[in-house]
Short mmCIF file of C-alpha atoms in Angstrom, two decimals:
data_model
loop_
_atom_site.label_atom_id
_atom_site.label_comp_id
_atom_site.label_asym_id
_atom_site.label_seq_id
_atom_site.Cartn_x
_atom_site.Cartn_y
_atom_site.Cartn_z
CA UNK A 26 0.00 0.00 0.00
CA UNK A 27 1.03 3.58 -0.71
CA UNK A 28 -0.65 6.35 1.27
CA UNK A 29 -0.85 10.00 0.18
CA UNK A 30 -2.20 13.26 1.59
CA UNK A 31 -4.01 15.10 -1.22
CA UNK A 32 -6.03 17.99 0.18
CA UNK A 33 -8.32 19.10 -2.64
CA UNK A 34 -10.47 17.14 -5.08
CA UNK A 35 -8.18 18.29 -7.87
CA UNK A 36 -5.11 17.02 -6.01
CA UNK A 37 -6.84 13.69 -5.38
CA UNK A 38 -7.62 13.39 -9.08
CA UNK A 39 -4.05 14.32 -10.01
CA UNK A 40 -2.68 11.74 -7.55
CA UNK A 41 -4.82 9.00 -9.09
CA UNK A 42 -3.67 10.08 -12.56
CA UNK A 43 -0.04 10.06 -11.37
CA UNK A 44 -0.38 6.53 -9.99
CA UNK A 45 -2.18 5.40 -13.13
CA UNK A 46 0.74 6.66 -15.20
CA UNK A 47 3.50 5.53 -12.85
CA UNK A 48 2.19 1.98 -12.49
CA UNK A 49 0.65 1.34 -15.88
CA UNK A 50 0.55 -2.11 -17.44
CA UNK A 51 3.74 -1.46 -19.42
CA UNK A 52 5.85 -0.82 -16.32
CA UNK A 53 4.17 -3.63 -14.38
CA UNK A 54 4.96 -5.99 -17.26
CA UNK A 55 8.64 -5.09 -16.97
CA UNK A 56 8.59 -5.74 -13.21
CA UNK A 57 6.95 -9.14 -13.67
CA UNK A 58 9.36 -10.11 -16.45
CA UNK A 59 12.26 -9.40 -14.08
CA UNK A 60 10.48 -11.29 -11.31
CA UNK A 61 10.15 -14.30 -13.60
CA UNK A 62 13.89 -14.17 -14.29
CA UNK A 63 14.73 -13.90 -10.59
CA UNK A 64 12.72 -16.99 -9.62
CA UNK A 65 14.15 -18.92 -12.56
CA UNK A 66 10.90 -19.43 -14.46
CA UNK A 67 10.08 -19.13 -18.17
CA UNK A 68 7.22 -17.19 -19.74
CA UNK A 69 4.59 -19.16 -21.66
CA UNK A 70 1.97 -16.45 -22.05
CA UNK A 71 1.58 -12.78 -21.11
CA UNK A 72 -1.46 -10.51 -21.12
CA UNK A 73 -1.85 -6.95 -19.86
CA UNK A 74 -4.54 -4.31 -19.63
CA UNK A 75 -4.90 -0.68 -18.53
CA UNK A 76 -8.39 0.13 -17.28
CA UNK A 77 -10.45 3.30 -17.61
CA UNK A 78 -10.54 5.46 -15.57
CA UNK A 79 -7.83 3.79 -13.47
CA UNK A 80 -6.06 0.57 -12.61
CA UNK A 81 -4.00 -1.99 -14.51
CA UNK A 82 -3.50 -5.75 -14.62
CA UNK A 83 -0.80 -8.07 -15.91
CA UNK A 84 -0.91 -11.87 -15.90
CA UNK A 85 1.88 -14.26 -16.89
CA UNK A 86 1.69 -18.03 -17.28
CA UNK A 87 5.09 -19.52 -16.46
CA UNK A 88 6.89 -22.85 -16.61
CA UNK A 89 9.59 -24.15 -14.33
CA UNK A 90 11.81 -25.14 -17.28
CA UNK A 91 12.13 -23.93 -20.89
CA UNK A 92 9.97 -25.48 -23.60
CA UNK A 93 10.68 -25.88 -27.29
CA UNK A 94 8.33 -24.13 -29.70
CA UNK A 95 6.43 -27.30 -30.63
CA UNK A 96 5.80 -28.03 -26.94
CA UNK A 97 4.10 -24.68 -26.28
CA UNK A 98 0.35 -24.39 -26.85
CA UNK A 99 -0.15 -22.29 -30.01
CA UNK A 100 -2.51 -19.95 -28.13
CA UNK A 101 0.39 -18.82 -25.90
CA UNK A 102 2.43 -15.77 -26.95
CA UNK A 103 5.52 -16.56 -24.80
CA UNK A 104 5.58 -12.95 -23.66
CA UNK A 105 5.93 -11.54 -27.17
CA UNK A 106 3.46 -8.68 -27.57
CA UNK A 107 4.65 -7.15 -30.86
CA UNK A 108 2.14 -7.30 -33.70
CA UNK A 109 4.77 -7.49 -36.43
CA UNK A 110 5.11 -10.99 -37.85
CA UNK A 111 8.82 -10.44 -38.54
CA UNK A 112 9.46 -9.31 -34.96
CA UNK A 113 7.57 -12.29 -33.56
CA UNK A 114 9.53 -14.76 -35.69
CA UNK A 115 12.86 -13.17 -34.71
CA UNK A 116 11.97 -13.30 -31.03
CA UNK A 117 10.82 -16.91 -31.29
CA UNK A 118 14.12 -17.90 -32.89
CA UNK A 119 16.07 -16.12 -30.13
CA UNK A 120 13.97 -17.78 -27.45
CA UNK A 121 14.47 -21.20 -29.03
CA UNK A 122 18.26 -20.74 -29.02
CA UNK A 123 18.24 -19.63 -25.37
CA UNK A 124 16.01 -22.51 -24.33
CA UNK A 125 18.10 -25.06 -26.22
CA UNK A 126 21.27 -23.79 -24.56
CA UNK A 127 19.59 -24.18 -21.18
CA UNK A 128 18.45 -27.72 -22.03
CA UNK A 129 21.95 -28.67 -23.19
CA UNK A 130 23.25 -27.77 -19.74
CA UNK A 131 20.36 -29.10 -17.67
CA UNK A 132 19.70 -32.32 -19.58
CA UNK A 133 16.38 -33.54 -20.92
CA UNK A 134 15.48 -35.27 -17.64
CA UNK A 135 14.21 -31.92 -16.40
CA UNK A 136 11.24 -32.31 -18.72
CA UNK A 137 9.78 -34.80 -16.27
CA UNK A 138 9.55 -32.06 -13.66
CA UNK A 139 7.74 -29.46 -15.77
CA UNK A 140 5.09 -27.56 -13.84
CA UNK A 141 3.14 -24.52 -14.97
CA UNK A 142 2.33 -21.65 -12.63
CA UNK A 143 1.38 -18.00 -12.92
CA UNK A 144 2.32 -14.49 -11.86
CA UNK A 145 -0.22 -11.67 -11.77
CA UNK A 146 -0.48 -8.07 -10.59
CA UNK A 147 -3.47 -5.76 -10.18
CA UNK A 148 -3.58 -2.12 -9.03
CA UNK A 149 -6.29 -0.36 -7.02
CA UNK A 150 -6.03 3.45 -6.52
CA UNK A 151 -8.73 5.07 -4.37
CA UNK A 152 -9.53 8.16 -2.27
CA UNK A 153 -11.54 8.86 0.89
CA UNK A 154 -14.83 10.56 -0.12
CA UNK A 155 -14.59 13.38 2.43
CA UNK A 156 -11.02 13.42 3.78
CA UNK A 157 -7.64 14.25 2.29
CA UNK A 158 -6.39 10.66 2.21
CA UNK A 159 -5.74 8.68 -0.96
CA UNK A 160 -4.26 5.20 -1.19
CA UNK A 161 -2.84 2.92 -3.82
CA UNK A 162 -2.86 -0.86 -3.44
CA UNK A 163 -0.99 -3.26 -5.67
CA UNK A 164 -1.76 -6.97 -5.36
CA UNK A 165 0.91 -9.38 -6.60
CA UNK A 166 0.16 -13.09 -6.77
CA UNK A 167 2.89 -15.61 -7.52
CA UNK A 168 1.72 -19.21 -7.76
CA UNK A 169 4.51 -21.72 -8.35
CA UNK A 170 5.22 -25.40 -8.07
CA UNK A 171 8.23 -27.65 -8.41
CA UNK A 172 11.57 -26.04 -7.61
CA UNK A 173 10.52 -22.46 -8.33
CA UNK A 174 9.94 -20.33 -5.21
CA UNK A 175 8.77 -16.69 -5.11
CA UNK A 176 10.44 -15.94 -1.76
CA UNK A 177 13.78 -15.10 -3.38
CA UNK A 178 12.18 -12.13 -5.17
CA UNK A 179 10.80 -10.31 -2.11
CA UNK A 180 13.54 -7.66 -1.90
CA UNK A 181 13.16 -6.91 -5.60
CA UNK A 182 9.40 -6.41 -5.30
CA UNK A 183 9.61 -4.32 -2.12
CA UNK A 184 12.26 -2.11 -3.73
CA UNK A 185 10.17 -1.52 -6.85
CA UNK A 186 7.06 -0.33 -5.05
CA UNK A 187 8.54 1.43 -1.97
CA UNK A 188 5.38 0.65 -0.02
CA UNK A 189 4.25 2.20 3.25
CA UNK A 190 2.45 -0.97 4.34
CA UNK A 191 3.12 -4.50 3.10
CA UNK A 192 1.24 -7.72 3.78
CA UNK A 193 2.82 -10.95 2.57
CA UNK A 194 1.18 -14.37 2.56
CA UNK A 195 3.03 -17.58 1.77
CA UNK A 196 1.19 -20.88 1.62
CA UNK A 197 2.43 -24.36 0.76
CA UNK A 198 -0.32 -26.56 -0.69
CA UNK A 199 -0.39 -30.17 -1.80
CA UNK A 200 2.57 -32.51 -1.52
CA UNK A 201 5.36 -34.20 -3.43
CA UNK A 202 6.97 -37.59 -2.87
CA UNK A 203 10.51 -38.70 -2.25
CA UNK A 204 12.05 -41.63 -4.10
CA UNK A 205 10.63 -44.04 -1.51
CA UNK A 206 7.10 -42.75 -2.10
CA UNK A 207 6.75 -40.90 1.20
CA UNK A 208 4.64 -37.75 0.93
CA UNK A 209 6.41 -34.45 1.68
CA UNK A 210 3.98 -31.68 2.59
CA UNK A 211 6.65 -28.98 2.81
CA UNK A 212 9.96 -29.61 1.07
CA UNK A 213 11.15 -25.98 1.41
CA UNK A 214 11.62 -25.27 5.14
CA UNK A 215 10.40 -21.83 6.21
CA UNK A 216 10.54 -20.34 9.70
CA UNK A 217 9.46 -16.82 8.79
CA UNK A 218 8.95 -14.84 5.60
CA UNK A 219 11.25 -12.23 7.15
CA UNK A 220 14.18 -14.62 6.70
CA UNK A 221 13.95 -13.92 2.96
CA UNK A 222 14.00 -10.12 3.30
CA UNK A 223 17.27 -8.22 3.67
CA UNK A 224 18.24 -6.67 7.00
CA UNK A 225 18.52 -3.28 5.28
CA UNK A 226 14.88 -3.49 4.20
CA UNK A 227 13.63 -4.77 7.55
CA UNK A 228 15.40 -1.91 9.35
CA UNK A 229 12.94 0.51 7.70
CA UNK A 230 9.82 -1.33 8.89
CA UNK A 231 8.05 -2.54 11.99
CA UNK A 232 7.00 -6.13 11.37
CA UNK A 233 4.64 -8.76 12.71
CA UNK A 234 4.34 -12.48 11.93
CA UNK A 235 1.24 -14.66 12.16
CA UNK A 236 2.28 -18.20 11.21
CA UNK A 237 0.35 -21.47 11.36
CA UNK A 238 3.18 -23.94 10.97
CA UNK A 239 1.15 -27.16 11.03
CA UNK A 240 -0.91 -25.83 8.10
CA UNK A 241 2.11 -24.43 6.22
CA UNK A 242 0.65 -20.90 6.36
CA UNK A 243 2.98 -17.91 6.81
CA UNK A 244 1.96 -14.27 7.12
CA UNK A 245 4.08 -11.15 7.63
CA UNK A 246 2.94 -7.53 7.94
CA UNK A 247 5.24 -4.54 7.56
CA UNK A 248 4.74 -0.81 8.19
CA UNK A 249 7.27 2.00 7.77
CA UNK A 250 8.83 3.15 11.04
CA UNK A 251 9.17 6.82 10.09
CA UNK A 252 6.77 9.19 8.31
CA UNK A 253 8.63 11.80 6.27
CA UNK A 254 5.94 14.29 5.26
CA UNK A 255 7.88 15.21 2.11
CA UNK A 256 7.01 11.75 0.76
CA UNK A 257 3.31 11.95 1.55
CA UNK A 258 2.03 15.45 0.79
CA UNK A 259 1.03 15.65 -2.85
CA UNK A 260 1.92 18.78 -4.86
CA UNK A 261 2.66 20.92 -1.81
CA UNK A 262 5.88 22.03 -0.13
CA UNK A 263 5.88 20.80 3.45
CA UNK A 264 7.99 23.81 4.50
CA UNK A 265 5.11 26.10 3.54
CA UNK A 266 2.76 24.35 5.95
CA UNK A 267 2.59 25.53 9.57
CA UNK A 268 3.63 23.14 12.34
CA UNK A 269 0.11 22.65 13.69
CA UNK A 270 -1.20 21.62 10.28
CA UNK A 271 1.81 19.35 9.79
CA UNK A 272 0.92 17.63 13.07
CA UNK A 273 -2.68 17.13 11.90
CA UNK A 274 -1.51 15.69 8.58
CA UNK A 275 0.94 13.37 10.31
CA UNK A 276 -1.80 12.12 12.63
CA UNK A 277 -4.18 11.50 9.71
CA UNK A 278 -1.50 9.53 7.86
CA UNK A 279 -0.53 7.52 10.95
CA UNK A 280 -4.14 6.58 11.62
CA UNK A 281 -4.74 5.52 8.03
CA UNK A 282 -1.57 3.45 7.95
CA UNK A 283 -2.29 1.78 11.31
CA UNK A 284 -5.78 0.77 10.20
CA UNK A 285 -4.47 -0.71 6.95
CA UNK A 286 -1.63 -2.44 8.80
CA UNK A 287 -4.02 -4.00 11.33
CA UNK A 288 -6.71 -4.75 8.76
CA UNK A 289 -9.54 -3.16 10.72
CA UNK A 290 -11.14 0.19 11.59
CA UNK A 291 -9.60 1.50 14.81
CA UNK A 292 -10.39 5.21 14.93
CA UNK A 293 -13.95 6.51 14.90
CA UNK A 294 -15.05 8.54 11.89
CA UNK A 295 -15.93 12.09 12.84
#
């Protein structure tokens, strides 16, 4: 979540327009492409959409290992969005060479472990109807199986969105088997999601864990420790605002952030 103080209706509208431009489907696509590289997956299909008046979505179908062209369903675009037939053919040839090089190193046995998964992102800008608070939420869902794990990409995602509040859920579903046939319900030991986030990042946030270990459910919440008004006041110079008004703005931001962080209404509307 990103929280902003936009005082007038015009400023609220401009903030929403800014977010809509800053986090459009084109930029989100680039972030998810990099995410796919980080977790070691391969794109089978990509779709994106900017919505009117606001919001954007990107969805990527991924595979754990590279596939040759004849193995990919013809309805998949493999992340190639150009409309030019020549550009598509050139990209397909480049992808085939890269995939073949990977297979030469990995060996064809990896084909037995192929699993498809997906990565998606959706944005939700909004404003309070009568107060000067606007927020922006981005939901990122990474569903993987096999040896691909999304946990290694947490620092990258946090760094790209510079969020004020973050909620992270990690769930292990299903099972695999070892060579003796014994079911393994969690083959990737996790104590806390925080173990996969850098110390430098964690230093900026207060955090809380709610984990249900026997169900393989892990949940971490994060909220920025310090509120620097320069980052929150939209289109106004904080130095031109008197101290009493600054204190009111800070309190409004703190209350909004605490309610989002705790997932419930705490302060009475007045």
